[in-house]
Coordinates of C-alpha atoms in Angstrom, one line a residue:
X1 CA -13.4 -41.0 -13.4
X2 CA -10.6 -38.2 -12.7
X3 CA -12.6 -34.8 -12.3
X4 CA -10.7 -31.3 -12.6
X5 CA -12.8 -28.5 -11.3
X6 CA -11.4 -24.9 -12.7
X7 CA -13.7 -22.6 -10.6
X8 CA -13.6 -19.4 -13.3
X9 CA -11.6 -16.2 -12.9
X10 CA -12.5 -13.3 -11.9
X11 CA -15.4 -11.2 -13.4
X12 CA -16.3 -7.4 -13.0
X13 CA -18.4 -6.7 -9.8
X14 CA -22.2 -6.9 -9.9
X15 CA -24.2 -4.2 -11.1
X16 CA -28.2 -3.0 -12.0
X17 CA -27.2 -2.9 -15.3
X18 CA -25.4 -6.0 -16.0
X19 CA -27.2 -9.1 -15.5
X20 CA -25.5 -11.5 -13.2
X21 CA -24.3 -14.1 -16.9
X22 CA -22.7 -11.4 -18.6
X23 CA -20.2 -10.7 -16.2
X24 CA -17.1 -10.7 -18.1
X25 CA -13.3 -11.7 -17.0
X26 CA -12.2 -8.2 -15.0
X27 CA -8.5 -7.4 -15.3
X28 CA -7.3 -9.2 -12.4
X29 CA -9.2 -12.3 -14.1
X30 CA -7.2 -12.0 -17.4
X31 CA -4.0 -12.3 -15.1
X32 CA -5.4 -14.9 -13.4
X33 CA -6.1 -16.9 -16.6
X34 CA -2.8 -16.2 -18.1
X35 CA -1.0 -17.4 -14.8
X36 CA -3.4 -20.7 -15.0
X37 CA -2.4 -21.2 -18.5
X38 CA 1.4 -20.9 -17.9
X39 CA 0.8 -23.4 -14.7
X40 CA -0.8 -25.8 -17.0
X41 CA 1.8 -25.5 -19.7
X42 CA 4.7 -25.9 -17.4
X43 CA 2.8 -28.8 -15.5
X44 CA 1.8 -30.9 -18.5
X45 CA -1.8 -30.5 -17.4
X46 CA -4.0 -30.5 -20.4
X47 CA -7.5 -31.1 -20.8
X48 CA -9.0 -34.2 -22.7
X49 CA -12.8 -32.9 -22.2
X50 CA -13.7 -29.3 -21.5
X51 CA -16.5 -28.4 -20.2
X52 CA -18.1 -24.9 -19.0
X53 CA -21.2 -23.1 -17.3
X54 CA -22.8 -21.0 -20.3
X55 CA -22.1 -17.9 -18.1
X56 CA -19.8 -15.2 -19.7
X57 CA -17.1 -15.3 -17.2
X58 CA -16.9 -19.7 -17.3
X59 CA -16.8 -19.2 -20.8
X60 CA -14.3 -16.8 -21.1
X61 CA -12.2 -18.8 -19.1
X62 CA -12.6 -21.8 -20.8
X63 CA -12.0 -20.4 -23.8
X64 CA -8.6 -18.6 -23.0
X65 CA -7.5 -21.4 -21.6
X66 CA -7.8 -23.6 -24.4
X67 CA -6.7 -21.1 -27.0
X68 CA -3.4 -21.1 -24.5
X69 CA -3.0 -24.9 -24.2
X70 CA -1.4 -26.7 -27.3
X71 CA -3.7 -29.9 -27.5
X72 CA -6.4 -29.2 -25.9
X73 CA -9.9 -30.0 -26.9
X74 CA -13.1 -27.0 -27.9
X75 CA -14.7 -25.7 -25.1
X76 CA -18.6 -27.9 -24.7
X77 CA -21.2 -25.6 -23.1
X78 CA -22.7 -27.7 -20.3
X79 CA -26.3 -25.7 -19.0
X80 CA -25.8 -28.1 -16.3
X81 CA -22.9 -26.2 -15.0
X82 CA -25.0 -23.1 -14.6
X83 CA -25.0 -21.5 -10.7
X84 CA -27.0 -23.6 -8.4
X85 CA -26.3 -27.1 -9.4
X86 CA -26.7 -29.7 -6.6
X87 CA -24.4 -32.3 -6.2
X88 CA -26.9 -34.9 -7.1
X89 CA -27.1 -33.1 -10.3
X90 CA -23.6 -33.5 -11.0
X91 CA -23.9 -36.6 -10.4
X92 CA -26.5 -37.7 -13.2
X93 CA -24.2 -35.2 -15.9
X94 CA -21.5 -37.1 -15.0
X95 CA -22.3 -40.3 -15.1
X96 CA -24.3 -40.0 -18.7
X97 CA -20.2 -38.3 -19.3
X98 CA -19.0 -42.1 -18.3
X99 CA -22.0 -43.6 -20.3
X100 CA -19.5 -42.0 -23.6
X101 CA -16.1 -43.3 -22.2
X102 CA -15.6 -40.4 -20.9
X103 CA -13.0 -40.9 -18.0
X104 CA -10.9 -37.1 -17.5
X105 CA -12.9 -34.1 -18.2
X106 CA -12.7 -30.7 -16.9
X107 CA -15.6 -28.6 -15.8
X108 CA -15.6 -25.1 -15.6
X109 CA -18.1 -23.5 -13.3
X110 CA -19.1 -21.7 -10.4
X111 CA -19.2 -21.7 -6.5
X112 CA -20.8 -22.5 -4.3
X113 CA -21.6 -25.7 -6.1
X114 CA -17.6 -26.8 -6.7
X115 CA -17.2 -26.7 -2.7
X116 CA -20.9 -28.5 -2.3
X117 CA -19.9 -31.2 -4.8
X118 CA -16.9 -31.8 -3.4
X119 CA -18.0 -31.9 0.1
X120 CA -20.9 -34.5 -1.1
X121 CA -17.7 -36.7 -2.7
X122 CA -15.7 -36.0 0.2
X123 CA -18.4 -36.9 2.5
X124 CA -17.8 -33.5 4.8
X125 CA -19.4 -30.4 5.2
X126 CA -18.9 -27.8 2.3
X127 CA -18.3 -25.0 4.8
X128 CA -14.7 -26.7 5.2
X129 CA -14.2 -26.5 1.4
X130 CA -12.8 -23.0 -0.1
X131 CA -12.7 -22.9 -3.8
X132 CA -10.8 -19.7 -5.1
X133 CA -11.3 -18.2 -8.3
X134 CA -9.1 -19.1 -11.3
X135 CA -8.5 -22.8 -9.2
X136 CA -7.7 -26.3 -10.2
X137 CA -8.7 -28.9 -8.0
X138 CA -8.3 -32.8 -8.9
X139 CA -10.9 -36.0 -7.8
X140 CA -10.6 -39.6 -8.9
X141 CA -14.6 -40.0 -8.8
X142 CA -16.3 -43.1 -8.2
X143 CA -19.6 -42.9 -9.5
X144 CA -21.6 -45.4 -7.6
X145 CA -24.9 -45.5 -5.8
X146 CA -23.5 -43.5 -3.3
X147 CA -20.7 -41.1 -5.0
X148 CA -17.8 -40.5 -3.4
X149 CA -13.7 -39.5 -4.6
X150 CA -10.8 -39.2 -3.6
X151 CA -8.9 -35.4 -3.5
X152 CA -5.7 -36.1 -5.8
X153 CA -4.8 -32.0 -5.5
X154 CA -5.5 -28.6 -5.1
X155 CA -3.8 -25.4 -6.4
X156 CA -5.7 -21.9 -6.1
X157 CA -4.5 -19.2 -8.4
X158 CA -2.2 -17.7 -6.0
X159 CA 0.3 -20.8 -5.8
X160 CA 0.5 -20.9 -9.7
X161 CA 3.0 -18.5 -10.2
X162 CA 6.0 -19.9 -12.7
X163 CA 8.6 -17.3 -12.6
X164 CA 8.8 -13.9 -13.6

């Protein structure tokens, strides 16, 4: 199974007075997205399955990414994607995901849990994993008794710039 994690973009800061999932896309996270979108375009990388965490910001990202993309499929809420998902978690979502046939989705979510499910893959620590907002980074997953994958790529936000 090939994985793409897109860790969302970036939201407004914390406050009392918004609760933590309606955090929407700040202004530097609508740049973010648009730079994504343009990466993907020019890159050919288009989703088959898109998944996202029903938080504001996940969705918003989601969303403007595949109103960008030519091709690419509705967004699928996932509550599974939510902050705090474990890798072992993960790992029964995505393999009722290969259960349909699925083989390349993209999720949409949240860190920590991208860096600990990749660790968990991996088979290394998450502390030596850094996930950056508005990211793509590429697994070929073997879902087995023992999970693991291999890291096909990784492009934070910054490196995705396609010209002026």
């Amino acid at each position: 199974m090939q994985i793409t994690l897109l860790r969302h973009a970036a939201a407004v800061d914390r406050s009392l007075s918004l609760p933590d999932p309606q955090r929407a896309l700040s202004e530097k996270g609508e740049k973010q997205l648009k730079r994504l979108s343009a990466f993907c375009l020019l890159n050919d990388l288009i989703p088959s399955n898109l998944f996202a965490s029903p938080l504001l910001r996940a969705q918003q990202t989601a969303q403007g990414l595949q109103q960008r993309l030519p091709g690419c499929p509705a967004v699928q809420t996932a509550d599974w994607l939510i902050i705090h998902t474990t890798p072992p978690q993960f790992f029964r979502a995505l393999g009722k995901l290969a259960e349909q046939g699925l083989d390349d989705i993209w999720l949409v979510g949240h860190e920590p849990d991208f860096s600990e499910l990749i660790a968990a893959l991996l088979q290394t620590e998450s502390a030596s994993i850094v996930i950056k907002k508005a990211s793509l980074t590429r697994l070929e997953v073997e879902l087995s008794a023992r999970p693991s994958a291999k890291l096909l790529w990784s492009v934070p936000s910054s490196l995705m710039a396609v010209g002026s």
